[in-house]
Amino acid sequence: MLNVTHIRRLKEYVFSTDTYAATGVMALLSESGSAPVRLIHEENLLDSVFYQTNGLWRLTVVIPDDPLMLLRLTETLARLVRNCSHPPCVLLISPVPADWLIHTLGALGCSPGLLSNCTVVPLGIRQSLLQFMLTGKVSPTFSGPGSVKRKDALQVLTPGEHKAVTDWLSGNTANACASSMGRSVKTLYTQRSNGLCKLSSVFPALKPRGRKHQPHAVSKRRKVTTKPEIKS
């Protein structure tokens, strides 16, 4: 955990697509004496300022309760973390469980060491508790990858599944996605189906409805027998 003195020296950045959420977080930071900067666009998360200040910054991200935005943000955050020379100080206010989110970043290439200063708190966290956490007065309920569940106990998407589901939720056609990814349409369908099933573990609305898909089921044809003709 970062101490209070260290936190006061950090340059604060806030990213959220929700103006109300961003304003609320910035107000809490302002009350603690910080002068937070709001990042408007997702591509701002990859600005050079995050690689030229020797880690003297903290980024607070409010992740919306939306599967497409979650996938896009985790991919961008993974790029940010991978490009840092030191473990970045990142606070993620998330609608999905911390262990799932951390392992998703890990699956996208982030090492446990670079995630050691990554803190995840629930989207419904109390304002008073969040304010204490932002000022470093209380320990977070979860910090870094050390206390998460084992990856094999979670439904974490592979990079291919992550890309396939993101493209599908974005409305891109299967042929266009397969071509851009250098894969066959059949492989794309498989990755998309598996990815959606995994993503439904944190977004139940995405769970397939109707008849259960069984890709390895073998169809059985009914055997028809005919009686021999009896001549009189």
Short mmCIF file of C-alpha atoms in Angstrom, two decimals:
data_model
loop_
_atom_site.label_atom_id
_atom_site.label_comp_id
_atom_site.label_asym_id
_atom_site.label_seq_id
_atom_site.Cartn_x
_atom_site.Cartn_y
_atom_site.Cartn_z
CA MET A 1 0.00 0.00 0.00
CA LEU A 2 1.24 3.52 -0.81
CA ASN A 3 1.63 5.77 2.22
CA VAL A 4 -0.10 9.12 2.63
CA THR A 5 3.04 11.17 1.89
CA HIS A 6 3.66 9.30 -1.36
CA ILE A 7 0.05 9.69 -2.47
CA ARG A 8 0.15 13.45 -1.90
CA ARG A 9 3.11 13.71 -4.29
CA LEU A 10 1.33 11.85 -7.09
CA LYS A 11 -0.13 13.61 -10.10
CA GLU A 12 -3.76 12.49 -10.26
CA TYR A 13 -5.57 11.47 -13.45
CA VAL A 14 -9.19 10.35 -13.74
CA PHE A 15 -10.78 8.54 -16.66
CA SER A 16 -14.47 7.75 -17.03
CA THR A 17 -16.91 7.86 -19.92
CA ASP A 18 -19.54 8.88 -17.36
CA THR A 19 -19.30 12.60 -16.64
CA TYR A 20 -21.17 12.22 -13.35
CA ALA A 21 -18.78 9.51 -12.10
CA ALA A 22 -15.70 11.44 -13.22
CA THR A 23 -16.93 14.61 -11.52
CA GLY A 24 -17.58 12.72 -8.29
CA VAL A 25 -14.11 11.14 -8.16
CA MET A 26 -12.43 14.45 -9.01
CA ALA A 27 -14.37 16.18 -6.25
CA LEU A 28 -13.13 13.62 -3.71
CA LEU A 29 -9.55 14.09 -4.89
CA SER A 30 -9.89 17.88 -4.76
CA GLU A 31 -11.08 17.68 -1.16
CA SER A 32 -7.87 15.84 -0.29
CA GLY A 33 -5.76 18.66 -1.74
CA SER A 34 -5.05 17.18 -5.17
CA ALA A 35 -5.55 18.85 -8.54
CA PRO A 36 -6.83 15.96 -10.68
CA VAL A 37 -6.82 16.00 -14.46
CA ARG A 38 -9.69 14.36 -16.29
CA LEU A 39 -8.90 12.28 -19.38
CA ILE A 40 -11.74 12.57 -21.87
CA HIS A 41 -10.83 9.99 -24.49
CA GLU A 42 -9.70 6.39 -24.10
CA GLU A 43 -6.61 6.99 -26.24
CA ASN A 44 -5.47 9.54 -23.62
CA LEU A 45 -4.59 6.54 -21.45
CA LEU A 46 -1.64 5.91 -23.78
CA ASP A 47 -0.27 9.48 -23.67
CA SER A 48 3.48 9.84 -23.27
CA VAL A 49 3.04 11.59 -19.90
CA PHE A 50 2.53 8.17 -18.31
CA TYR A 51 5.96 7.00 -19.46
CA GLN A 52 8.00 10.15 -18.80
CA THR A 53 7.24 10.94 -15.15
CA ASN A 54 8.97 7.99 -13.43
CA GLY A 55 5.71 6.65 -12.08
CA LEU A 56 4.85 9.78 -10.08
CA TRP A 57 1.18 9.58 -11.00
CA ARG A 58 -1.97 7.70 -10.15
CA LEU A 59 -4.72 6.83 -12.59
CA THR A 60 -8.27 6.27 -11.36
CA VAL A 61 -10.54 4.54 -13.87
CA VAL A 62 -14.29 4.11 -13.45
CA ILE A 63 -15.23 1.11 -15.59
CA PRO A 64 -18.85 1.25 -16.80
CA ASP A 65 -21.19 -1.68 -16.34
CA ASP A 66 -21.06 -2.50 -20.03
CA PRO A 67 -19.33 -5.56 -21.56
CA LEU A 68 -18.02 -3.80 -24.67
CA MET A 69 -16.55 -0.88 -22.72
CA LEU A 70 -15.03 -3.30 -20.23
CA LEU A 71 -13.27 -5.27 -22.98
CA ARG A 72 -12.02 -2.13 -24.70
CA LEU A 73 -10.77 -0.58 -21.48
CA THR A 74 -8.98 -3.71 -20.27
CA GLU A 75 -7.16 -3.96 -23.60
CA THR A 76 -6.09 -0.31 -23.40
CA LEU A 77 -5.11 -0.61 -19.73
CA ALA A 78 -3.07 -3.71 -20.52
CA ARG A 79 -1.12 -1.74 -23.15
CA LEU A 80 -0.54 1.04 -20.62
CA VAL A 81 0.72 -1.34 -17.93
CA ARG A 82 2.93 -3.33 -20.32
CA ASN A 83 4.65 -0.15 -21.54
CA CYS A 84 5.51 1.11 -18.04
CA SER A 85 9.02 0.60 -16.69
CA HIS A 86 7.71 0.59 -13.10
CA PRO A 87 4.50 -0.86 -11.62
CA PRO A 88 1.95 1.90 -12.31
CA CYS A 89 -0.35 3.14 -9.56
CA VAL A 90 -3.84 2.40 -10.90
CA LEU A 91 -7.18 2.38 -9.08
CA LEU A 92 -9.93 0.55 -10.94
CA ILE A 93 -13.53 1.07 -9.83
CA SER A 94 -15.03 -2.01 -11.40
CA PRO A 95 -18.44 -3.65 -11.94
CA VAL A 96 -16.79 -7.10 -12.17
CA PRO A 97 -14.90 -9.06 -9.48
CA ALA A 98 -11.32 -8.00 -8.79
CA ASP A 99 -9.82 -11.44 -9.36
CA TRP A 100 -11.48 -11.78 -12.78
CA LEU A 101 -10.29 -8.32 -13.83
CA ILE A 102 -6.69 -8.86 -12.67
CA HIS A 103 -6.42 -12.24 -14.40
CA THR A 104 -7.89 -10.69 -17.56
CA LEU A 105 -5.11 -8.09 -17.54
CA GLY A 106 -2.66 -10.92 -16.93
CA ALA A 107 -4.02 -12.85 -19.91
CA LEU A 108 -3.42 -9.74 -22.02
CA GLY A 109 0.29 -9.78 -21.17
CA CYS A 110 0.62 -7.90 -17.85
CA SER A 111 3.06 -9.55 -15.45
CA PRO A 112 2.18 -9.89 -11.74
CA GLY A 113 5.02 -7.51 -10.89
CA LEU A 114 3.64 -4.71 -13.04
CA LEU A 115 0.20 -5.25 -11.49
CA SER A 116 1.48 -4.99 -7.92
CA ASN A 117 0.23 -1.38 -7.53
CA CYS A 118 -3.09 -2.04 -9.24
CA THR A 119 -6.05 -1.74 -6.87
CA VAL A 120 -9.58 -2.91 -7.68
CA VAL A 121 -12.66 -1.81 -5.76
CA PRO A 122 -16.35 -2.49 -6.49
CA LEU A 123 -18.39 -0.02 -8.50
CA GLY A 124 -20.86 0.32 -5.62
CA ILE A 125 -18.23 1.29 -3.03
CA ARG A 126 -19.35 3.78 -0.38
CA GLN A 127 -18.25 7.34 -1.03
CA SER A 128 -16.69 7.74 2.42
CA LEU A 129 -14.61 4.57 2.03
CA LEU A 130 -13.47 5.58 -1.45
CA GLN A 131 -12.39 8.97 -0.14
CA PHE A 132 -10.32 7.37 2.62
CA MET A 133 -8.71 5.06 0.06
CA LEU A 134 -7.88 7.93 -2.28
CA THR A 135 -6.08 9.71 0.56
CA GLY A 136 -4.25 6.55 1.64
CA LYS A 137 -5.83 6.50 5.11
CA VAL A 138 -7.21 2.97 4.81
CA SER A 139 -6.00 -0.14 3.03
CA PRO A 140 -7.91 -1.24 -0.06
CA THR A 141 -9.99 -4.40 0.11
CA PHE A 142 -7.91 -5.79 -2.73
CA SER A 143 -4.53 -4.78 -4.09
CA GLY A 144 -2.48 -6.49 -6.75
CA PRO A 145 -2.56 -10.10 -7.93
CA GLY A 146 -1.42 -11.73 -4.68
CA SER A 147 -4.82 -12.43 -3.14
CA VAL A 148 -6.84 -13.42 -6.18
CA LYS A 149 -8.37 -16.78 -6.95
CA ARG A 150 -6.49 -19.23 -9.13
CA LYS A 151 -6.86 -18.48 -12.81
CA ASP A 152 -8.20 -21.96 -13.60
CA ALA A 153 -11.11 -21.28 -11.22
CA LEU A 154 -12.19 -18.27 -13.28
CA GLN A 155 -13.71 -17.84 -16.74
CA VAL A 156 -10.97 -15.63 -18.21
CA LEU A 157 -10.91 -14.89 -21.93
CA THR A 158 -7.85 -15.66 -24.03
CA PRO A 159 -6.50 -12.79 -26.19
CA GLY A 160 -8.12 -14.34 -29.28
CA GLU A 161 -11.49 -14.67 -27.54
CA HIS A 162 -11.14 -11.14 -26.18
CA LYS A 163 -10.63 -9.75 -29.69
CA ALA A 164 -13.38 -11.88 -31.27
CA VAL A 165 -16.01 -10.86 -28.71
CA THR A 166 -14.97 -7.19 -28.83
CA ASP A 167 -15.37 -7.12 -32.62
CA TRP A 168 -18.75 -8.87 -32.41
CA LEU A 169 -20.08 -6.49 -29.74
CA SER A 170 -18.83 -3.60 -31.89
CA GLY A 171 -21.05 -4.79 -34.75
CA ASN A 172 -18.30 -5.92 -37.12
CA THR A 173 -19.07 -8.74 -39.57
CA ALA A 174 -17.57 -12.20 -39.14
CA ASN A 175 -15.80 -12.11 -42.51
CA ALA A 176 -14.21 -8.73 -41.80
CA CYS A 177 -13.10 -9.81 -38.32
CA ALA A 178 -11.67 -13.11 -39.56
CA SER A 179 -9.75 -11.32 -42.30
CA SER A 180 -8.29 -8.70 -39.95
CA MET A 181 -7.26 -11.37 -37.42
CA GLY A 182 -5.86 -13.73 -40.05
CA ARG A 183 -8.15 -16.57 -39.05
CA SER A 184 -10.82 -18.68 -40.66
CA VAL A 185 -14.46 -17.81 -40.04
CA LYS A 186 -14.90 -21.18 -38.32
CA THR A 187 -12.09 -20.41 -35.86
CA LEU A 188 -13.56 -16.97 -35.26
CA TYR A 189 -16.98 -18.43 -34.48
CA THR A 190 -15.42 -20.85 -32.00
CA GLN A 191 -13.46 -18.12 -30.23
CA ARG A 192 -16.48 -15.83 -30.15
CA SER A 193 -18.74 -18.55 -28.73
CA ASN A 194 -16.22 -19.56 -26.06
CA GLY A 195 -15.51 -15.93 -25.21
CA LEU A 196 -19.19 -15.06 -24.79
CA CYS A 197 -19.71 -18.05 -22.51
CA LYS A 198 -16.80 -16.91 -20.34
CA LEU A 199 -17.89 -13.28 -20.35
CA SER A 200 -21.37 -14.33 -19.25
CA SER A 201 -19.83 -15.38 -15.91
CA VAL A 202 -19.59 -11.67 -15.05
CA PHE A 203 -22.32 -10.40 -17.41
CA PRO A 204 -25.15 -12.98 -17.11
CA ALA A 205 -27.24 -11.18 -19.77
CA LEU A 206 -24.80 -12.52 -22.39
CA LYS A 207 -25.51 -16.13 -21.48
CA PRO A 208 -26.83 -18.03 -24.54
CA ARG A 209 -30.54 -18.74 -24.35
CA GLY A 210 -32.58 -21.60 -25.69
CA ARG A 211 -31.13 -24.93 -26.64
CA LYS A 212 -27.76 -25.69 -25.07
CA HIS A 213 -24.92 -25.69 -27.56
CA GLN A 214 -23.02 -28.96 -27.64
CA PRO A 215 -20.21 -28.69 -30.21
CA HIS A 216 -19.02 -32.24 -29.68
CA ALA A 217 -22.42 -33.91 -29.73
CA VAL A 218 -22.86 -36.61 -32.35
CA SER A 219 -26.19 -36.75 -34.09
CA LYS A 220 -27.74 -40.21 -34.21
CA ARG A 221 -29.90 -41.23 -37.10
CA ARG A 222 -32.85 -43.39 -36.41
CA LYS A 223 -32.33 -46.87 -37.84
CA VAL A 224 -35.15 -47.93 -40.14
CA THR A 225 -35.80 -51.62 -40.62
CA THR A 226 -38.06 -53.19 -43.21
CA LYS A 227 -39.74 -56.54 -43.01
CA PRO A 228 -38.88 -59.02 -45.76
CA GLU A 229 -41.56 -59.45 -48.37
CA ILE A 230 -43.46 -62.74 -47.97
CA LYS A 231 -44.58 -64.32 -51.18
CA SER A 232 -47.71 -66.43 -51.17
#
